[in-house]
Amino acid sequence: MSSRSMRGREVVVSVKELFKGFDAGRIQVLKDVTLEIAKGEVVALWGASGSGKTTLLHMMGGLDTPDSGTVWVGGLNAAEERDRLALRRQKVGFVFQLHNLIPDLSVRENCLVTSIATGGDSKQFESRFEELAQELGFDHRQDRRIQDLSGGERQRVALCRALMHRPDVILADEPTGSLDEKSGERVFELLTGLAKKEGTTVVMATHERRFADACDRIFHVRDGRVSEIGEG
Ligand SMILES: Nc1ncnc2c1ncn2[C@@H]1O[C@H](COP(=O)(O)OP(=O)(O)OP(=O)(O)O)[C@@H](O)[C@H]1O
Ligand SMILES: [Mg+2]
């Protein structure tokens, strides 16, 4: 799957004929979704509240499973239990709308805790953290506790945590949703800037058209169906 190409670029996310519902099919959320995203692209899933953006991101991140259809990310099959763990640990970094950080722990601890839990060289994680902390502008605040930070600062820590293990794909669920205009823009710039610099693919859910417009491509999510804007 990872060897497939799209306009000469490697495909990292491939969703085909995906259907997903809840409540034993009584609620149909995603309806026949097909899309492909190439390595290094920054794309928006743009749509109104309740249209299915989070549900789709969860499928791509191996946090939930399709009813039918396929979801491949970085060569792993999100419908397969054995692939989903590797998908979550190695291939994707998830940025949640409400950051999901541990309030009592410091910036540094929040970023290192998941990396240490997944195993690997702690020295390498330390230096990766130092690098990202500087890039994201909180290197002087790394011993502060999350509960003492502003919303924008917390979201920058959430970006750091998602980038620690150098994932192929960042899945960001309304990363600017809880922020005021200025901090929202800062988080968006940092996310897209870092992703472009490191060649990381970004799939970002947003209901704000201005952020969608600043992405390479926009997928419009409307009532569980997805179409690319400006295609053709
Ligand atoms: N676990 C669930 N059980 C039942 N219905 C669900 C579940 N998860 C999502 N839904 C429904 O699926 C639809 C799409 O939800 P989803 O969270 O994907 O929308 P969204 O586009 O992310 O919205 P928002 O912009 O508000 O975050 C909604 O109608 C929601 O109520
Ligand atoms: Mg959502």
PDB file of C-alpha atoms and ligand atoms in Angstrom:
ATOM      1  CA  MET A   1       0.000   0.000   0.000  1.00  0.00           C
ATOM      2  CA  SER A   2       2.744   2.454   0.937  1.00  0.00           C
ATOM      3  CA  SER A   3       4.354   2.004  -2.457  1.00  0.00           C
ATOM      4  CA  ARG A   4       1.300   3.363  -4.252  1.00  0.00           C
ATOM      5  CA  SER A   5       1.710   6.809  -5.661  1.00  0.00           C
ATOM      6  CA  MET A   6      -0.460   9.814  -6.342  1.00  0.00           C
ATOM      7  CA  ARG A   7       0.702  12.433  -8.833  1.00  0.00           C
ATOM      8  CA  GLY A   8       4.161  10.995  -8.305  1.00  0.00           C
ATOM      9  CA  ARG A   9       3.985  11.177  -4.521  1.00  0.00           C
ATOM     10  CA  GLU A  10       3.669   8.368  -2.025  1.00  0.00           C
ATOM     11  CA  VAL A  11       0.150   7.824  -0.672  1.00  0.00           C
ATOM     12  CA  VAL A  12       0.137   7.722   3.142  1.00  0.00           C
ATOM     13  CA  VAL A  13      -3.591   7.817   3.865  1.00  0.00           C
ATOM     14  CA  SER A  14      -6.015   5.876   1.729  1.00  0.00           C
ATOM     15  CA  VAL A  15      -9.697   5.619   2.610  1.00  0.00           C
ATOM     16  CA  LYS A  16     -11.961   3.607   0.348  1.00  0.00           C
ATOM     17  CA  GLU A  17     -15.739   3.186   0.402  1.00  0.00           C
ATOM     18  CA  LEU A  18     -15.803   3.706   4.144  1.00  0.00           C
ATOM     19  CA  PHE A  19     -19.071   3.403   6.034  1.00  0.00           C
ATOM     20  CA  LYS A  20     -19.415   3.937   9.769  1.00  0.00           C
ATOM     21  CA  GLY A  21     -22.483   4.066  11.958  1.00  0.00           C
ATOM     22  CA  PHE A  22     -23.358   3.832  15.610  1.00  0.00           C
ATOM     23  CA  ASP A  23     -26.076   2.243  17.668  1.00  0.00           C
ATOM     24  CA  ALA A  24     -26.227  -0.952  15.621  1.00  0.00           C
ATOM     25  CA  GLY A  25     -26.525   0.982  12.381  1.00  0.00           C
ATOM     26  CA  ARG A  26     -29.419   3.169  13.487  1.00  0.00           C
ATOM     27  CA  ILE A  27     -27.146   6.200  13.162  1.00  0.00           C
ATOM     28  CA  GLN A  28     -25.247   6.327   9.874  1.00  0.00           C
ATOM     29  CA  VAL A  29     -22.360   8.775  10.187  1.00  0.00           C
ATOM     30  CA  LEU A  30     -19.844   8.156   7.375  1.00  0.00           C
ATOM     31  CA  LYS A  31     -21.312   7.245   4.020  1.00  0.00           C
ATOM     32  CA  ASP A  32     -19.123   5.912   1.249  1.00  0.00           C
ATOM     33  CA  VAL A  33     -16.046   8.009   1.982  1.00  0.00           C
ATOM     34  CA  THR A  34     -13.139   7.679  -0.430  1.00  0.00           C
ATOM     35  CA  LEU A  35     -10.018   9.851  -0.338  1.00  0.00           C
ATOM     36  CA  GLU A  36      -6.263   9.724  -0.691  1.00  0.00           C
ATOM     37  CA  ILE A  37      -3.621  11.895   0.927  1.00  0.00           C
ATOM     38  CA  ALA A  38      -0.005  12.041  -0.190  1.00  0.00           C
ATOM     39  CA  LYS A  39       3.087  12.204   1.982  1.00  0.00           C
ATOM     40  CA  GLY A  40       3.789  15.716   3.240  1.00  0.00           C
ATOM     41  CA  GLU A  41       0.393  17.156   2.377  1.00  0.00           C
ATOM     42  CA  VAL A  42      -1.477  19.361   4.841  1.00  0.00           C
ATOM     43  CA  VAL A  43      -5.185  18.802   4.295  1.00  0.00           C
ATOM     44  CA  ALA A  44      -8.329  20.056   5.978  1.00  0.00           C
ATOM     45  CA  LEU A  45     -11.438  18.090   6.817  1.00  0.00           C
ATOM     46  CA  TRP A  46     -13.767  21.037   6.765  1.00  0.00           C
ATOM     47  CA  GLY A  47     -17.381  20.827   7.778  1.00  0.00           C
ATOM     48  CA  ALA A  48     -20.134  21.781  10.169  1.00  0.00           C
ATOM     49  CA  SER A  49     -20.591  20.388  13.650  1.00  0.00           C
ATOM     50  CA  GLY A  50     -21.890  16.821  13.528  1.00  0.00           C
ATOM     51  CA  SER A  51     -20.839  16.229   9.908  1.00  0.00           C
ATOM     52  CA  GLY A  52     -18.487  13.350  10.807  1.00  0.00           C
ATOM     53  CA  LYS A  53     -14.979  14.882  11.026  1.00  0.00           C
ATOM     54  CA  THR A  54     -14.020  13.384  14.383  1.00  0.00           C
ATOM     55  CA  THR A  55     -15.459  10.013  13.433  1.00  0.00           C
ATOM     56  CA  LEU A  56     -13.295   9.991  10.291  1.00  0.00           C
ATOM     57  CA  LEU A  57     -10.148  11.054  12.173  1.00  0.00           C
ATOM     58  CA  HIS A  58     -10.741   8.302  14.715  1.00  0.00           C
ATOM     59  CA  MET A  59     -10.811   5.720  11.900  1.00  0.00           C
ATOM     60  CA  MET A  60      -7.541   7.094  10.493  1.00  0.00           C
ATOM     61  CA  GLY A  61      -5.924   6.973  13.927  1.00  0.00           C
ATOM     62  CA  GLY A  62      -6.958   3.416  14.728  1.00  0.00           C
ATOM     63  CA  LEU A  63      -9.148   4.644  17.596  1.00  0.00           C
ATOM     64  CA  ASP A  64     -12.273   3.107  16.082  1.00  0.00           C
ATOM     65  CA  THR A  65     -13.036   0.592  13.354  1.00  0.00           C
ATOM     66  CA  PRO A  66     -14.916   0.888  10.039  1.00  0.00           C
ATOM     67  CA  ASP A  67     -18.212  -0.961   9.493  1.00  0.00           C
ATOM     68  CA  SER A  68     -17.152  -1.553   5.912  1.00  0.00           C
ATOM     69  CA  GLY A  69     -14.590  -0.211   3.490  1.00  0.00           C
ATOM     70  CA  THR A  70     -10.880   0.216   4.089  1.00  0.00           C
ATOM     71  CA  VAL A  71      -8.604   2.682   5.838  1.00  0.00           C
ATOM     72  CA  TRP A  72      -4.857   2.367   5.249  1.00  0.00           C
ATOM     73  CA  VAL A  73      -2.400   4.668   7.001  1.00  0.00           C
ATOM     74  CA  GLY A  74       1.339   4.390   6.485  1.00  0.00           C
ATOM     75  CA  GLY A  75       0.963   0.878   5.126  1.00  0.00           C
ATOM     76  CA  LEU A  76      -1.139  -0.319   8.079  1.00  0.00           C
ATOM     77  CA  ASN A  77      -4.746  -1.467   7.933  1.00  0.00           C
ATOM     78  CA  ALA A  78      -6.901   0.365  10.480  1.00  0.00           C
ATOM     79  CA  ALA A  79      -9.498  -2.382  10.313  1.00  0.00           C
ATOM     80  CA  GLU A  80      -7.044  -4.963  11.684  1.00  0.00           C
ATOM     81  CA  GLU A  81      -6.599  -5.200  15.436  1.00  0.00           C
ATOM     82  CA  ARG A  82      -2.916  -6.115  15.147  1.00  0.00           C
ATOM     83  CA  ASP A  83      -2.196  -3.135  12.893  1.00  0.00           C
ATOM     84  CA  ARG A  84      -4.110  -0.640  15.015  1.00  0.00           C
ATOM     85  CA  LEU A  85      -1.697  -0.738  17.947  1.00  0.00           C
ATOM     86  CA  ALA A  86       1.295  -0.084  15.694  1.00  0.00           C
ATOM     87  CA  LEU A  87      -0.701   2.589  13.923  1.00  0.00           C
ATOM     88  CA  ARG A  88      -1.353   4.457  17.174  1.00  0.00           C
ATOM     89  CA  ARG A  89       2.154   3.970  18.533  1.00  0.00           C
ATOM     90  CA  GLN A  90       4.254   4.643  15.471  1.00  0.00           C
ATOM     91  CA  LYS A  91       2.405   6.055  12.515  1.00  0.00           C
ATOM     92  CA  VAL A  92       0.117   8.759  13.839  1.00  0.00           C
ATOM     93  CA  GLY A  93       0.198  11.556  16.367  1.00  0.00           C
ATOM     94  CA  PHE A  94      -3.203  12.669  17.586  1.00  0.00           C
ATOM     95  CA  VAL A  95      -3.990  16.237  18.681  1.00  0.00           C
ATOM     96  CA  PHE A  96      -7.335  16.334  20.440  1.00  0.00           C
ATOM     97  CA  GLN A  97      -9.664  19.316  20.517  1.00  0.00           C
ATOM     98  CA  LEU A  98      -9.306  19.571  24.277  1.00  0.00           C
ATOM     99  CA  HIS A  99      -5.640  18.588  24.360  1.00  0.00           C
ATOM    100  CA  ASN A 100      -6.102  15.572  26.764  1.00  0.00           C
ATOM    101  CA  LEU A 101      -2.958  16.377  28.729  1.00  0.00           C
ATOM    102  CA  ILE A 102      -2.430  15.320  32.350  1.00  0.00           C
ATOM    103  CA  PRO A 103      -3.052  18.506  34.373  1.00  0.00           C
ATOM    104  CA  ASP A 104      -0.876  17.590  37.364  1.00  0.00           C
ATOM    105  CA  LEU A 105       2.203  16.762  35.328  1.00  0.00           C
ATOM    106  CA  SER A 106       4.637  19.259  33.886  1.00  0.00           C
ATOM    107  CA  VAL A 107       5.054  20.140  30.220  1.00  0.00           C
ATOM    108  CA  ARG A 108       8.143  17.939  30.039  1.00  0.00           C
ATOM    109  CA  GLU A 109       6.472  15.007  31.817  1.00  0.00           C
ATOM    110  CA  ASN A 110       3.415  15.152  29.591  1.00  0.00           C
ATOM    111  CA  CYS A 111       5.557  14.974  26.490  1.00  0.00           C
ATOM    112  CA  LEU A 112       7.857  12.238  27.710  1.00  0.00           C
ATOM    113  CA  VAL A 113       5.355   9.986  29.445  1.00  0.00           C
ATOM    114  CA  THR A 114       3.817   8.480  26.325  1.00  0.00           C
ATOM    115  CA  SER A 115       7.171   8.114  24.581  1.00  0.00           C
ATOM    116  CA  ILE A 116       8.607   6.250  27.547  1.00  0.00           C
ATOM    117  CA  ALA A 117       5.495   4.074  27.736  1.00  0.00           C
ATOM    118  CA  THR A 118       5.921   3.017  24.110  1.00  0.00           C
ATOM    119  CA  GLY A 119       9.576   2.101  24.661  1.00  0.00           C
ATOM    120  CA  GLY A 120      12.716   3.300  22.949  1.00  0.00           C
ATOM    121  CA  ASP A 121      15.783   5.320  23.752  1.00  0.00           C
ATOM    122  CA  SER A 122      14.970   7.841  26.492  1.00  0.00           C
ATOM    123  CA  LYS A 123      18.021   9.997  25.603  1.00  0.00           C
ATOM    124  CA  GLN A 124      16.664  10.367  22.102  1.00  0.00           C
ATOM    125  CA  PHE A 125      13.259  11.367  23.422  1.00  0.00           C
ATOM    126  CA  GLU A 126      14.886  13.914  25.727  1.00  0.00           C
ATOM    127  CA  SER A 127      16.702  15.565  22.866  1.00  0.00           C
ATOM    128  CA  ARG A 128      13.628  15.403  20.627  1.00  0.00           C
ATOM    129  CA  PHE A 129      11.684  17.121  23.412  1.00  0.00           C
ATOM    130  CA  GLU A 130      14.302  19.863  23.765  1.00  0.00           C
ATOM    131  CA  GLU A 131      14.209  20.459  20.010  1.00  0.00           C
ATOM    132  CA  LEU A 132      10.413  20.650  19.848  1.00  0.00           C
ATOM    133  CA  ALA A 133      10.123  22.744  23.015  1.00  0.00           C
ATOM    134  CA  GLN A 134      12.325  25.334  21.379  1.00  0.00           C
ATOM    135  CA  GLU A 135      10.469  25.205  18.051  1.00  0.00           C
ATOM    136  CA  LEU A 136       7.120  25.526  19.809  1.00  0.00           C
ATOM    137  CA  GLY A 137       8.278  28.333  22.055  1.00  0.00           C
ATOM    138  CA  PHE A 138       7.919  26.877  25.531  1.00  0.00           C
ATOM    139  CA  ASP A 139      11.470  25.817  26.281  1.00  0.00           C
ATOM    140  CA  HIS A 140      11.597  28.139  29.304  1.00  0.00           C
ATOM    141  CA  ARG A 141       8.303  26.746  30.636  1.00  0.00           C
ATOM    142  CA  GLN A 142       8.946  23.046  30.461  1.00  0.00           C
ATOM    143  CA  ASP A 143       8.729  22.483  34.218  1.00  0.00           C
ATOM    144  CA  ARG A 144       5.413  24.292  34.595  1.00  0.00           C
ATOM    145  CA  ARG A 145       2.358  22.178  35.276  1.00  0.00           C
ATOM    146  CA  ILE A 146      -0.284  21.951  32.542  1.00  0.00           C
ATOM    147  CA  GLN A 147      -2.965  23.329  34.846  1.00  0.00           C
ATOM    148  CA  ASP A 148      -0.960  26.569  35.129  1.00  0.00           C
ATOM    149  CA  LEU A 149      -0.794  27.158  31.358  1.00  0.00           C
ATOM    150  CA  SER A 150      -3.096  29.090  29.040  1.00  0.00           C
ATOM    151  CA  GLY A 151      -5.230  27.295  26.454  1.00  0.00           C
ATOM    152  CA  GLY A 152      -2.861  28.207  23.624  1.00  0.00           C
ATOM    153  CA  GLU A 153       0.159  27.025  25.580  1.00  0.00           C
ATOM    154  CA  ARG A 154      -1.569  23.745  26.397  1.00  0.00           C
ATOM    155  CA  GLN A 155      -2.377  23.173  22.753  1.00  0.00           C
ATOM    156  CA  ARG A 156       1.277  23.777  21.836  1.00  0.00           C
ATOM    157  CA  VAL A 157       2.246  21.115  24.381  1.00  0.00           C
ATOM    158  CA  ALA A 158      -0.316  18.789  22.789  1.00  0.00           C
ATOM    159  CA  LEU A 159       1.388  19.397  19.414  1.00  0.00           C
ATOM    160  CA  CYS A 160       4.731  18.586  20.979  1.00  0.00           C
ATOM    161  CA  ARG A 161       3.430  15.335  22.457  1.00  0.00           C
ATOM    162  CA  ALA A 162       1.942  14.312  19.101  1.00  0.00           C
ATOM    163  CA  LEU A 163       5.233  15.009  17.293  1.00  0.00           C
ATOM    164  CA  MET A 164       7.579  13.333  19.807  1.00  0.00           C
ATOM    165  CA  HIS A 165       7.807   9.962  18.049  1.00  0.00           C
ATOM    166  CA  ARG A 166       8.105  11.497  14.571  1.00  0.00           C
ATOM    167  CA  PRO A 167       4.821  10.114  13.251  1.00  0.00           C
ATOM    168  CA  ASP A 168       4.163   9.919   9.519  1.00  0.00           C
ATOM    169  CA  VAL A 169       0.793  11.574  10.012  1.00  0.00           C
ATOM    170  CA  ILE A 170      -0.550  14.145  12.451  1.00  0.00           C
ATOM    171  CA  LEU A 171      -4.284  13.883  12.982  1.00  0.00           C
ATOM    172  CA  ALA A 172      -5.470  17.131  14.516  1.00  0.00           C
ATOM    173  CA  ASP A 173      -9.065  17.426  15.673  1.00  0.00           C
ATOM    174  CA  GLU A 174     -10.028  21.109  15.767  1.00  0.00           C
ATOM    175  CA  PRO A 175      -6.668  21.992  17.328  1.00  0.00           C
ATOM    176  CA  THR A 176      -7.637  25.671  17.270  1.00  0.00           C
ATOM    177  CA  GLY A 177     -11.267  25.154  18.278  1.00  0.00           C
ATOM    178  CA  SER A 178     -11.019  26.177  21.924  1.00  0.00           C
ATOM    179  CA  LEU A 179      -8.672  29.113  21.342  1.00  0.00           C
ATOM    180  CA  ASP A 180      -9.096  32.805  20.657  1.00  0.00           C
ATOM    181  CA  GLU A 181      -8.257  34.079  17.165  1.00  0.00           C
ATOM    182  CA  LYS A 182      -4.649  35.004  17.851  1.00  0.00           C
ATOM    183  CA  SER A 183      -3.619  31.849  19.738  1.00  0.00           C
ATOM    184  CA  GLY A 184      -5.552  29.760  17.224  1.00  0.00           C
ATOM    185  CA  GLU A 185      -3.502  31.234  14.418  1.00  0.00           C
ATOM    186  CA  ARG A 186      -0.270  30.680  16.339  1.00  0.00           C
ATOM    187  CA  VAL A 187      -1.072  26.988  16.899  1.00  0.00           C
ATOM    188  CA  PHE A 188      -2.064  26.564  13.249  1.00  0.00           C
ATOM    189  CA  GLU A 189       1.149  28.230  12.011  1.00  0.00           C
ATOM    190  CA  LEU A 190       3.304  26.131  14.320  1.00  0.00           C
ATOM    191  CA  LEU A 191       1.577  22.898  13.342  1.00  0.00           C
ATOM    192  CA  THR A 192       1.748  23.464   9.604  1.00  0.00           C
ATOM    193  CA  GLY A 193       5.224  25.034   9.745  1.00  0.00           C
ATOM    194  CA  LEU A 194       6.725  22.148  11.682  1.00  0.00           C
ATOM    195  CA  ALA A 195       4.945  19.566   9.545  1.00  0.00           C
ATOM    196  CA  LYS A 196       6.268  21.109   6.334  1.00  0.00           C
ATOM    197  CA  LYS A 197       9.771  21.318   7.788  1.00  0.00           C
ATOM    198  CA  GLU A 198       9.775  17.673   8.865  1.00  0.00           C
ATOM    199  CA  GLY A 199       7.779  16.292   5.916  1.00  0.00           C
ATOM    200  CA  THR A 200       4.931  15.165   8.164  1.00  0.00           C
ATOM    201  CA  THR A 201       1.473  14.741   6.670  1.00  0.00           C
ATOM    202  CA  VAL A 202      -1.307  16.626   8.458  1.00  0.00           C
ATOM    203  CA  VAL A 203      -5.023  15.901   8.461  1.00  0.00           C
ATOM    204  CA  MET A 204      -6.789  18.649  10.347  1.00  0.00           C
ATOM    205  CA  ALA A 205     -10.476  18.823  11.201  1.00  0.00           C
ATOM    206  CA  THR A 206     -11.829  22.344  11.315  1.00  0.00           C
ATOM    207  CA  HIS A 207     -15.092  24.181  10.874  1.00  0.00           C
ATOM    208  CA  GLU A 208     -13.229  27.407  10.114  1.00  0.00           C
ATOM    209  CA  ARG A 209     -12.848  28.115   6.439  1.00  0.00           C
ATOM    210  CA  ARG A 210      -9.859  30.445   6.911  1.00  0.00           C
ATOM    211  CA  PHE A 211      -7.784  27.573   8.309  1.00  0.00           C
ATOM    212  CA  ALA A 212      -9.049  25.198   5.634  1.00  0.00           C
ATOM    213  CA  ASP A 213      -8.073  27.728   2.961  1.00  0.00           C
ATOM    214  CA  ALA A 214      -4.530  27.815   4.300  1.00  0.00           C
ATOM    215  CA  CYS A 215      -4.155  24.035   3.772  1.00  0.00           C
ATOM    216  CA  ASP A 216      -2.915  22.369   0.574  1.00  0.00           C
ATOM    217  CA  ARG A 217      -6.302  20.748  -0.068  1.00  0.00           C
ATOM    218  CA  ILE A 218      -9.768  20.876   1.451  1.00  0.00           C
ATOM    219  CA  PHE A 219     -12.080  17.915   1.878  1.00  0.00           C
ATOM    220  CA  HIS A 220     -15.596  19.109   2.562  1.00  0.00           C
ATOM    221  CA  VAL A 221     -17.378  16.846   5.054  1.00  0.00           C
ATOM    222  CA  ARG A 222     -21.127  17.229   4.731  1.00  0.00           C
ATOM    223  CA  ASP A 223     -23.565  14.900   6.401  1.00  0.00           C
ATOM    224  CA  GLY A 224     -21.058  12.053   6.404  1.00  0.00           C
ATOM    225  CA  ARG A 225     -20.047  12.433   2.770  1.00  0.00           C
ATOM    226  CA  VAL A 226     -16.690  13.801   1.712  1.00  0.00           C
ATOM    227  CA  SER A 227     -15.819  15.667  -1.474  1.00  0.00           C
ATOM    228  CA  GLU A 228     -12.742  17.582  -2.418  1.00  0.00           C
ATOM    229  CA  ILE A 229     -13.215  21.304  -2.934  1.00  0.00           C
ATOM    230  CA  GLY A 230     -11.838  22.751  -6.146  1.00  0.00           C
ATOM    231  CA  GLU A 231     -11.316  19.340  -7.708  1.00  0.00           C
ATOM    232  CA  GLY A 232     -11.421  19.291 -11.494  1.00  0.00           C
TER     233      GLY A 232
HETATM  234  N1  LIG B   1     -20.269   6.971  19.754  1.00  0.00           N
HETATM  235  C1  LIG B   1     -21.308   7.535  19.117  1.00  0.00           C
HETATM  236  N2  LIG B   1     -22.558   7.056  19.260  1.00  0.00           N
HETATM  237  C2  LIG B   1     -23.598   7.617  18.604  1.00  0.00           C
HETATM  238  N3  LIG B   1     -23.489   8.661  17.762  1.00  0.00           N
HETATM  239  C3  LIG B   1     -22.268   9.172  17.575  1.00  0.00           C
HETATM  240  C4  LIG B   1     -21.108   8.659  18.239  1.00  0.00           C
HETATM  241  N4  LIG B   1     -20.032   9.373  17.832  1.00  0.00           N
HETATM  242  C5  LIG B   1     -20.508  10.301  16.989  1.00  0.00           C
HETATM  243  N5  LIG B   1     -21.849  10.186  16.825  1.00  0.00           N
HETATM  244  C6  LIG B   1     -22.698  11.021  15.961  1.00  0.00           C
HETATM  245  O1  LIG B   1     -22.090  11.097  14.693  1.00  0.00           O
HETATM  246  C7  LIG B   1     -22.251  12.382  14.117  1.00  0.00           C
HETATM  247  C8  LIG B   1     -20.904  12.921  13.710  1.00  0.00           C
HETATM  248  O2  LIG B   1     -20.120  13.165  14.865  1.00  0.00           O
HETATM  249  P1  LIG B   1     -18.658  13.706  14.803  1.00  0.00           P
HETATM  250  O3  LIG B   1     -18.193  13.826  16.208  1.00  0.00           O
HETATM  251  O4  LIG B   1     -17.856  12.874  13.895  1.00  0.00           O
HETATM  252  O5  LIG B   1     -18.916  15.133  14.147  1.00  0.00           O
HETATM  253  P2  LIG B   1     -17.898  16.360  13.948  1.00  0.00           P
HETATM  254  O6  LIG B   1     -17.941  16.743  12.514  1.00  0.00           O
HETATM  255  O7  LIG B   1     -16.593  16.014  14.527  1.00  0.00           O
HETATM  256  O8  LIG B   1     -18.606  17.504  14.810  1.00  0.00           O
HETATM  257  P3  LIG B   1     -17.933  18.711  15.675  1.00  0.00           P
HETATM  258  O9  LIG B   1     -17.530  19.773  14.683  1.00  0.00           O
HETATM  259  O10 LIG B   1     -19.058  19.164  16.552  1.00  0.00           O
HETATM  260  O11 LIG B   1     -16.789  18.153  16.453  1.00  0.00           O
HETATM  261  C9  LIG B   1     -22.985  13.215  15.151  1.00  0.00           C
HETATM  262  O12 LIG B   1     -24.328  13.271  14.815  1.00  0.00           O
HETATM  263  C10 LIG B   1     -22.776  12.452  16.430  1.00  0.00           C
HETATM  264  O13 LIG B   1     -23.838  12.645  17.312  1.00  0.00           O
HETATM  265 MG    MG B   2     -15.492  16.756  16.133  1.00  0.00          MG
END
